[in-house]
Coordinates of N, CA and C in Angstrom, one line a residue:
M1 N -3.7 18.7 -33.5 CA -3.9 17.2 -33.9 C -2.9 16.6 -33.1
Q2 N -3.0 15.6 -32.6 CA -1.7 14.6 -32.0 C -0.8 13.7 -32.9
K3 N 0.4 13.7 -32.6 CA 1.0 13.2 -33.5 C 1.8 11.8 -32.8
I4 N 1.6 10.7 -33.4 CA 1.8 9.6 -33.0 C 2.8 8.8 -33.8
S5 N 4.1 8.7 -33.0 CA 5.2 8.0 -33.5 C 5.4 6.4 -33.8
S6 N 4.6 5.8 -33.2 CA 4.9 4.4 -32.7 C 3.5 3.9 -32.4
P7 N 2.9 2.8 -32.6 CA 1.7 2.0 -32.3 C 1.3 2.1 -31.0
E8 N 2.7 1.8 -30.2 CA 2.5 1.5 -28.8 C 2.3 3.0 -27.9
E9 N 1.9 4.2 -28.6 CA 1.6 5.4 -28.2 C 0.1 5.5 -28.3
I10 N -0.7 4.6 -29.0 CA -2.1 4.7 -29.1 C -2.7 4.3 -28.0
R11 N -3.4 5.1 -27.3 CA -4.3 4.7 -26.2 C -5.8 4.9 -26.6
L12 N -6.4 3.7 -26.6 CA -7.9 3.3 -27.0 C -8.6 2.8 -25.7
A13 N -9.7 3.8 -25.2 CA -10.7 3.1 -24.3 C -11.9 2.8 -24.5
D14 N -12.7 1.9 -24.0 CA -14.0 1.9 -24.1 C -14.7 2.1 -22.6
P15 N -15.5 3.4 -22.5 CA -15.8 3.8 -21.1 C -17.1 3.0 -20.8
A16 N -17.5 1.8 -21.4 CA -18.7 1.1 -21.0 C -18.3 -0.1 -21.4
A17 N -17.4 -1.0 -21.2 CA -16.5 -2.3 -21.8 C -17.5 -3.1 -22.0
G18 N -18.5 -3.5 -21.1 CA -19.3 -4.5 -21.5 C -18.5 -5.9 -21.5
S19 N -18.9 -6.8 -22.5 CA -18.2 -8.0 -22.4 C -16.9 -7.8 -23.1
G20 N -16.6 -6.7 -23.7 CA -15.3 -6.4 -24.5 C -15.4 -6.5 -26.0
H21 N -16.8 -6.3 -26.3 CA -16.4 -6.5 -27.9 C -16.0 -5.6 -28.9
M22 N -16.0 -4.3 -28.3 CA -15.5 -3.4 -29.1 C -14.0 -3.4 -28.7
L23 N -13.5 -3.8 -27.7 CA -12.1 -3.9 -27.3 C -11.5 -5.2 -28.4
T24 N -12.1 -6.2 -28.3 CA -11.6 -7.2 -29.1 C -11.8 -6.8 -30.5
Y25 N -12.4 -6.3 -31.1 CA -12.4 -5.6 -32.7 C -10.9 -4.9 -32.6
A26 N -10.9 -3.8 -31.7 CA -9.7 -3.0 -31.6 C -8.5 -3.7 -31.8
F27 N -8.7 -4.9 -30.7 CA -7.4 -5.6 -30.6 C -6.7 -6.2 -32.0
D28 N -7.7 -6.8 -32.9 CA -7.2 -7.1 -34.1 C -6.9 -6.1 -35.2
L29 N -7.4 -4.7 -35.1 CA -7.1 -3.7 -35.9 C -5.6 -3.3 -35.4
L30 N -5.3 -3.3 -34.0 CA -4.0 -2.6 -33.7 C -2.8 -3.6 -34.1
Y31 N -3.6 -5.2 -34.1 CA -2.4 -6.2 -34.2 C -1.9 -5.9 -35.9
A32 N -2.7 -5.6 -36.4 CA -2.7 -5.3 -38.0 C -1.7 -4.0 -38.0
I33 N -1.9 -3.2 -37.3 CA -1.2 -2.0 -37.3 C 0.4 -2.2 -36.9
Y34 N 0.5 -2.9 -35.9 CA 1.7 -3.4 -35.4 C 2.6 -4.3 -36.5
E35 N 1.9 -5.1 -37.2 CA 2.5 -5.9 -38.0 C 3.1 -5.2 -39.4
E36 N 2.2 -3.9 -39.6 CA 2.6 -3.2 -40.9 C 3.6 -2.4 -40.4
E37 N 4.2 -2.2 -39.2 CA 5.1 -1.5 -38.5 C 6.4 -2.2 -38.6
G38 N 6.2 -3.7 -38.6 CA 7.5 -4.3 -38.5 C 7.6 -5.2 -37.3
Y39 N 6.5 -5.2 -36.4 CA 6.8 -5.9 -34.9 C 6.7 -7.3 -35.2
D40 N 7.4 -7.9 -34.2 CA 7.4 -9.6 -34.0 C 6.1 -9.8 -33.6
Q41 N 5.6 -10.8 -34.3 CA 4.4 -11.4 -34.2 C 3.9 -12.0 -32.8
F42 N 5.0 -12.4 -32.2 CA 5.0 -12.6 -30.7 C 4.8 -11.6 -29.8
D43 N 5.6 -10.3 -29.9 CA 5.6 -9.5 -28.9 C 4.2 -8.5 -28.9
I44 N 3.7 -8.7 -30.2 CA 2.4 -8.0 -30.5 C 1.5 -8.0 -29.4
P45 N 0.7 -9.0 -28.8 CA -0.4 -9.1 -28.3 C -0.2 -8.5 -26.9
C46 N 1.4 -8.7 -26.4 CA 1.7 -8.0 -25.0 C 1.7 -6.6 -25.2
L47 N 2.2 -6.2 -26.3 CA 2.3 -4.9 -26.4 C 1.0 -4.0 -26.5
I48 N 0.0 -4.6 -27.0 CA -1.2 -4.4 -27.1 C -2.0 -4.4 -26.1
L49 N -2.0 -5.4 -25.0 CA -2.5 -5.3 -23.6 C -1.9 -4.2 -22.6
T50 N -0.7 -3.9 -22.7 CA 0.2 -3.0 -22.0 C 0.1 -1.5 -22.4
H51 N 0.1 -1.3 -23.5 CA 0.0 0.0 -24.0 C -1.3 0.5 -24.4
N52 N -2.2 -0.2 -25.1 CA -3.0 0.5 -25.9 C -4.8 0.3 -25.6
L53 N -5.0 -1.0 -24.9 CA -6.4 -1.1 -24.6 C -6.6 -0.9 -23.4
Y54 N -7.8 0.2 -22.9 CA -8.5 0.3 -21.6 C -9.7 0.0 -21.6
G55 N -10.5 -0.4 -20.7 CA -11.6 -0.7 -20.5 C -12.4 -0.4 -19.2
I56 N -13.4 0.4 -19.0 CA -14.0 0.7 -17.9 C -15.4 -0.1 -18.0
E57 N -15.7 -0.4 -16.7 CA -16.9 -1.4 -16.7 C -17.6 -1.0 -15.1
I58 N -18.8 -1.1 -14.9 CA -19.6 -0.8 -13.6 C -19.8 -2.5 -13.4
D59 N -20.1 -3.4 -14.3 CA -20.6 -4.7 -13.9 C -19.5 -5.8 -13.8
D60 N -19.2 -6.3 -12.5 CA -18.3 -7.4 -12.4 C -17.9 -8.2 -13.4
R61 N -19.0 -9.3 -13.6 CA -19.1 -10.2 -14.5 C -18.9 -9.7 -15.9
A62 N -19.4 -8.5 -16.2 CA -19.0 -8.1 -17.8 C -17.6 -7.7 -17.8
G63 N -17.1 -7.0 -16.7 CA -15.6 -6.6 -16.7 C -14.7 -7.9 -17.0
A64 N -15.1 -9.1 -16.1 CA -14.5 -10.2 -16.1 C -14.7 -10.8 -17.6
L65 N -15.5 -10.5 -18.1 CA -15.8 -11.3 -19.6 C -15.0 -10.6 -20.7
A66 N -14.9 -9.2 -20.5 CA -13.9 -8.3 -21.1 C -12.6 -8.9 -21.3
S67 N -12.1 -9.0 -19.9 CA -10.9 -9.5 -19.8 C -10.3 -10.7 -20.2
F68 N -11.2 -11.7 -20.0 CA -11.2 -12.9 -20.7 C -11.2 -12.9 -22.0
A69 N -12.2 -12.2 -22.5 CA -12.1 -11.9 -24.1 C -10.8 -11.5 -24.8
L70 N -10.1 -10.5 -24.3 CA -8.7 -10.3 -24.7 C -7.7 -10.9 -24.2
D71 N -7.7 -11.7 -23.0 CA -6.9 -13.0 -23.0 C -7.0 -14.0 -24.1
M72 N -8.4 -14.5 -24.5 CA -8.3 -15.3 -25.5 C -7.9 -14.7 -26.7
K73 N -8.0 -13.6 -27.1 CA -7.6 -12.8 -28.5 C -6.0 -13.1 -28.3
A74 N -5.1 -12.9 -27.2 CA -3.7 -12.8 -26.9 C -3.4 -14.5 -27.2
A75 N -4.2 -15.3 -26.5 CA -3.8 -16.4 -26.7 C -4.1 -17.0 -27.9
K76 N -4.8 -16.8 -28.7 CA -5.1 -17.1 -30.2 C -3.8 -17.0 -30.9
R77 N -3.4 -15.7 -31.0 CA -2.0 -15.1 -31.7 C -0.9 -15.8 -31.1
L78 N -0.6 -15.9 -29.7 CA 0.4 -16.5 -29.3 C 0.7 -17.9 -29.0
G79 N -0.4 -18.7 -29.2 CA -0.4 -20.0 -28.8 C -0.4 -20.4 -27.4
R80 N -0.8 -21.6 -27.0 CA -1.0 -21.8 -25.6 C 0.1 -21.8 -24.5
R81 N 1.1 -22.2 -24.9 CA 2.3 -22.3 -24.1 C 3.0 -20.6 -24.0
R82 N 2.9 -20.2 -24.9 CA 3.6 -18.6 -24.8 C 2.4 -18.0 -23.9
F83 N 1.2 -18.1 -24.0 CA 0.1 -17.5 -23.4 C 0.4 -17.4 -22.1
F84 N 0.6 -18.9 -21.4 CA 0.5 -18.9 -20.0 C 1.8 -18.7 -19.5
R85 N 2.8 -18.5 -20.2 CA 4.1 -17.7 -19.9 C 4.0 -15.7 -20.0
M86 N 3.1 -15.6 -20.2 CA 3.0 -14.1 -20.6 C 2.6 -13.3 -19.4
D87 N 3.1 -12.3 -19.0 CA 3.2 -11.8 -17.4 C 2.4 -10.5 -17.5
V88 N 1.3 -10.7 -18.7 CA 0.6 -9.4 -18.7 C -0.9 -9.6 -18.9
K89 N -1.7 -8.6 -18.0 CA -3.4 -8.6 -18.1 C -3.8 -7.9 -18.7
P90 N -5.0 -7.8 -19.4 CA -5.9 -6.8 -20.1 C -6.2 -5.5 -18.7
Q91 N -6.2 -4.2 -19.4 CA -6.2 -3.3 -18.4 C -7.7 -2.9 -18.2
I92 N -8.6 -3.7 -17.7 CA -9.9 -3.5 -17.4 C -10.3 -2.9 -15.9
C93 N -10.7 -1.8 -15.8 CA -11.1 -1.5 -14.4 C -12.6 -1.3 -14.3
V94 N -13.1 -2.4 -13.2 CA -14.1 -2.4 -12.7 C -14.5 -1.5 -11.7
L95 N -15.6 -0.4 -11.9 CA -15.7 0.7 -10.9 C -16.4 -0.3 -9.5
E96 N -15.9 0.6 -8.7 CA -16.8 0.1 -7.2 C -17.2 1.2 -6.5
N97 N -17.8 1.1 -5.8 CA -18.7 2.1 -4.9 C -17.6 1.9 -3.6
V98 N -17.1 3.1 -3.4 CA -16.1 3.3 -2.2 C -16.4 4.3 -1.2
M99 N -16.7 4.3 -0.2 CA -16.9 5.1 0.8 C -16.1 5.3 2.0
F100 N -15.9 6.4 2.3 CA -14.9 6.8 3.5 C -15.9 7.4 4.7
E101 N -15.7 7.0 5.7 CA -16.6 7.7 7.0 C -15.6 8.8 7.2
Q102 N -16.1 9.8 8.2 CA -15.4 10.9 8.2 C -14.5 10.6 9.0
S103 N -14.4 9.7 10.1 CA -13.2 9.1 11.0 C -12.2 8.8 10.1
E104 N -12.3 7.9 9.0 CA -11.2 7.5 8.5 C -10.6 8.4 7.6
M105 N -11.1 9.5 7.3 CA -10.5 10.8 6.7 C -9.2 11.0 7.3
D106 N -9.2 11.0 8.5 CA -7.8 11.2 9.3 C -6.8 10.1 9.3
D107 N -7.4 8.7 8.8 CA -6.6 7.7 8.4 C -5.8 8.0 7.4
V108 N -6.6 8.7 6.3 CA -6.0 9.0 4.7 C -5.1 9.9 4.9
V109 N -5.1 10.9 5.8 CA -4.1 12.0 6.5 C -2.9 11.1 6.8
S110 N -2.9 10.2 7.7 CA -1.5 9.6 7.9 C -1.2 8.7 7.2
I111 N -1.7 8.2 6.1 CA -1.4 7.5 4.9 C -0.5 8.4 4.2
V112 N -1.2 9.5 3.4 CA -0.7 10.2 2.4 C 0.2 11.1 2.9
G113 N 0.1 11.7 4.1 CA 0.7 12.7 4.5 C -0.1 14.2 4.3
R114 N 0.4 15.2 5.3 CA -0.6 16.4 4.9 C -0.2 17.0 3.5
D115 N 1.2 16.9 2.9 CA 1.3 17.7 1.7 C 0.4 17.2 0.5
L116 N 0.2 15.8 0.6 CA -0.6 15.2 -0.6 C -2.0 15.3 0.0
Y117 N -2.7 15.5 0.9 CA -4.1 15.5 1.5 C -4.8 17.0 0.9
T118 N -4.9 17.0 -0.1 CA -5.3 18.2 -0.8 C -6.8 18.4 -0.7
A119 N -7.4 19.4 -0.9 CA -9.0 19.4 -1.2 C -9.3 18.6 -2.4
D120 N -8.5 18.7 -3.5 CA -8.9 17.8 -4.6 C -9.0 16.4 -4.5
L121 N -8.0 15.7 -3.6 CA -7.8 14.3 -3.1 C -9.1 14.1 -2.1
R122 N -9.3 15.1 -1.2 CA -10.5 14.8 -0.3 C -12.0 14.6 -1.1
E123 N -12.2 15.7 -2.2 CA -13.2 15.8 -2.6 C -13.4 14.3 -4.0
T124 N -12.2 14.1 -4.4 CA -12.1 12.7 -5.2 C -12.4 11.4 -4.2
L125 N -12.0 11.4 -3.3 CA -12.6 10.2 -2.5 C -14.1 10.2 -2.2
T126 N -14.8 11.2 -2.3 CA -16.3 11.3 -2.1 C -16.9 10.8 -3.5
Q127 N -16.0 11.0 -4.6 CA -16.8 11.0 -6.1 C -17.2 9.3 -6.4
F128 N -16.9 8.5 -5.2 CA -16.9 7.1 -5.9 C -17.9 6.5 -5.0
E129 N -18.3 7.1 -3.9 CA -19.6 6.4 -3.2 C -20.6 5.7 -4.1
H130 N -20.8 6.3 -5.3 CA -21.9 6.0 -6.1 C -21.4 5.5 -7.5
A131 N -20.2 5.0 -7.5 CA -19.5 4.6 -8.9 C -20.2 3.6 -9.8
K132 N -21.0 2.9 -9.2 CA -21.7 1.9 -10.1 C -23.0 2.5 -10.5
N133 N -23.4 3.7 -10.2 CA -24.4 4.1 -10.7 C -24.1 5.1 -12.1
F134 N -22.9 6.1 -11.4 CA -22.3 7.2 -12.5 C -21.4 6.5 -13.6
G135 N -20.7 5.5 -13.0 CA -19.5 4.7 -14.2 C -18.8 5.8 -14.3
S136 N -18.4 5.9 -15.8 CA -17.5 6.8 -16.4 C -17.8 8.3 -16.6
L137 N -19.2 8.3 -16.3 CA -19.5 10.1 -16.2 C -18.7 10.9 -14.9
I138 N -18.1 10.1 -14.1 CA -17.3 10.6 -12.9 C -16.1 11.1 -13.5
V139 N -15.8 12.4 -13.1 CA -14.6 13.4 -13.8 C -13.8 13.6 -12.4
P140 N -13.0 12.8 -12.0 CA -12.0 12.8 -10.9 C -11.5 14.2 -10.8
L141 N -11.5 14.9 -9.6 CA -11.1 16.1 -9.4 C -9.4 16.1 -9.4
L142 N -9.1 15.1 -8.7 CA -7.5 15.1 -8.6 C -6.7 15.0 -10.0
K143 N -5.8 15.9 -10.1 CA -5.1 16.3 -11.2 C -4.0 15.3 -11.8
D144 N -3.6 14.6 -10.6 CA -2.5 13.8 -11.2 C -2.6 12.2 -10.3
P145 N -3.6 11.3 -10.3 CA -3.7 10.5 -9.4 C -2.8 9.2 -9.7
T146 N -2.1 9.2 -11.0 CA -0.9 8.3 -11.0 C 0.0 8.5 -10.2
E147 N 0.6 9.6 -9.9 CA 1.7 10.2 -9.0 C 1.2 10.0 -7.6
S148 N 0.1 10.3 -7.2 CA -0.5 9.8 -5.9 C -0.4 8.6 -5.5
A149 N -1.0 7.7 -6.5 CA -1.1 6.2 -6.4 C 0.3 5.8 -6.2
R150 N 1.3 6.1 -7.1 CA 2.7 5.8 -6.8 C 3.2 6.0 -5.5
L151 N 3.1 7.3 -4.7 CA 3.4 7.6 -3.6 C 2.6 6.7 -2.6
V152 N 1.4 6.5 -2.9 CA 0.8 5.9 -1.5 C 0.9 4.1 -1.9
E153 N 1.4 3.7 -2.9 CA 1.6 2.3 -3.0 C 2.7 1.8 -2.1
T154 N 3.6 3.0 -2.1 CA 5.1 2.5 -1.3 C 5.2 2.6 -0.1
K155 N 3.6 3.0 0.7 CA 3.4 2.5 2.1 C 3.1 1.3 2.6
D156 N 4.0 0.7 3.5 CA 3.8 -1.0 4.0 C 2.9 -0.6 5.1
L157 N 1.5 -0.9 5.1 CA 0.8 -0.7 6.3 C 0.3 -2.1 6.7
S158 N 0.6 -3.3 6.3 CA 0.4 -4.6 6.7 C 0.2 -4.9 8.0
G159 N 1.0 -4.2 8.8 CA 0.9 -4.5 10.4 C 0.0 -3.9 11.0
D160 N -1.0 -2.9 10.5 CA -1.9 -2.1 11.0 C -3.1 -2.7 10.3
L161 N -4.1 -3.5 10.6 CA -5.3 -4.0 10.1 C -6.5 -2.8 9.5
L162 N -6.4 -1.9 10.6 CA -7.5 -0.9 10.3 C -6.8 0.1 9.2
L163 N -5.8 0.5 9.4 CA -5.3 1.5 8.4 C -4.8 0.8 7.1
S164 N -4.6 -0.4 7.2 CA -4.4 -1.4 5.8 C -5.8 -1.5 4.9
H165 N -6.8 -1.5 5.5 CA -8.0 -1.7 5.1 C -8.4 -0.2 4.3
V166 N -7.9 0.8 4.9 CA -8.4 2.2 4.3 C -7.2 2.4 3.3
H167 N -6.2 2.0 3.4 CA -5.1 2.0 2.6 C -5.3 1.4 1.1
Q168 N -6.0 0.0 1.2 CA -6.4 -0.5 0.1 C -7.7 0.2 -0.9
R169 N -8.8 0.5 0.0 CA -9.7 1.5 -0.5 C -9.1 2.7 -1.3
L170 N -8.3 3.2 -0.7 CA -7.4 4.4 -1.2 C -6.9 4.3 -2.6
L171 N -6.1 3.1 -2.4 CA -5.4 2.8 -3.9 C -6.6 2.1 -4.6
K172 N -7.7 1.8 -4.5 CA -8.8 1.5 -5.5 C -9.3 2.9 -6.1
V173 N -9.6 3.7 -5.4 CA -10.1 5.0 -5.8 C -9.2 5.5 -6.6
L174 N -7.5 5.8 -6.3 CA -6.7 6.4 -6.9 C -6.4 5.6 -8.5
E175 N -6.7 4.0 -8.4 CA -6.6 3.3 -9.7 C -7.9 3.8 -10.6
M176 N -9.1 3.9 -10.1 CA -10.2 4.2 -10.8 C -10.1 5.9 -11.0
S177 N -9.6 6.5 -10.6 CA -9.3 7.8 -11.0 C -8.5 7.9 -12.2
E178 N -7.5 7.0 -12.3 CA -6.5 6.9 -13.2 C -7.2 6.8 -14.6
Y179 N -7.9 5.6 -14.6 CA -8.6 5.4 -15.9 C -9.5 6.4 -16.1
L180 N -10.3 7.1 -15.3 CA -11.3 8.2 -15.8 C -10.6 9.6 -16.1
S181 N -9.2 9.6 -15.7 CA -8.8 11.1 -15.7 C -7.8 10.9 -17.0
C182 N -7.6 10.0 -17.5 CA -6.4 9.6 -18.5 C -7.0 10.3 -19.7
R183 N -5.9 10.8 -20.6 CA -6.4 11.0 -21.9 C -6.1 10.1 -23.0
Y184 N -7.1 9.7 -23.6 CA -7.1 8.6 -24.8 C -7.2 8.9 -26.0
H185 N -6.3 8.5 -27.2 CA -6.5 9.2 -28.3 C -7.9 8.6 -29.0
V186 N -8.3 7.5 -28.8 CA -9.8 7.1 -29.5 C -10.3 6.6 -27.8
V187 N -11.9 7.2 -28.2 CA -12.8 6.6 -27.1 C -13.9 5.9 -28.0
I188 N -14.2 4.7 -27.9 CA -15.3 4.1 -28.5 C -16.3 3.3 -27.7
A189 N -17.4 3.3 -27.9 CA -18.4 2.5 -27.2 C -19.7 1.7 -28.1
N190 N -20.4 1.2 -27.6 CA -21.3 0.7 -28.3 C -22.6 1.4 -27.9
P191 N -23.4 1.5 -29.3 CA -24.6 2.4 -29.2 C -25.5 2.0 -28.1
P192 N -26.2 2.6 -27.4 CA -27.4 1.9 -26.5 C -28.3 1.0 -27.2
Y193 N -28.6 -0.3 -26.7 CA -29.6 -1.0 -27.1 C -30.9 -0.4 -26.7
M194 N -31.3 0.3 -27.8 CA -32.9 0.8 -27.7 C -33.4 0.8 -29.4
G195 N -34.5 1.1 -29.5 CA -34.8 1.5 -30.8 C -34.8 2.8 -31.1
G196 N -35.1 3.2 -32.4 CA -35.1 4.6 -32.8 C -35.6 5.4 -32.3
K197 N -36.9 5.0 -31.6 CA -37.9 6.0 -31.0 C -37.1 6.4 -29.5
G198 N -36.6 5.6 -29.1 CA -36.2 5.6 -27.8 C -34.6 6.6 -27.5
M199 N -34.0 7.0 -28.8 CA -33.2 7.7 -28.8 C -33.0 9.1 -28.7

């Protein structure tokens, strides 16, 4: 059993976020938890969006709606002025199909270096070719995508157009891997929309 010492430690994910219905419900529940713990009401929305709620989605429009719905929840609690000063965005990851040609793998090696270019990283780069189909069923092989992303982000490749393009796709794969390999305290999702016969 996991122990949680503060509401900021609770990590809740919806692996098929859709328009964010479950996440907005969770926002209200978390807001009440923070209030019970004595947090300032104007700090709570930012804390929830920063620490607690994570959504994964394959549809771009649905992901944008989920993000918008959470923004509106925060705006309602904060008021318009404070909301527009808020420098926090909902953590909704829209999965993308990302493919690397064999020739581009050499570019990946030059970006990450030979030490970071492990078999797990190489395999993880191929796992997102059909991300729009497989969605959150993908289990990234890379053990620590967060650390890899941190190191790759430090590279400045703006001067090389081809490497810069590969660099951006590499960062996207690492970001998606972070969402899909993270451990969450709670995972929630809507049931499938079908009749009882189809279940």
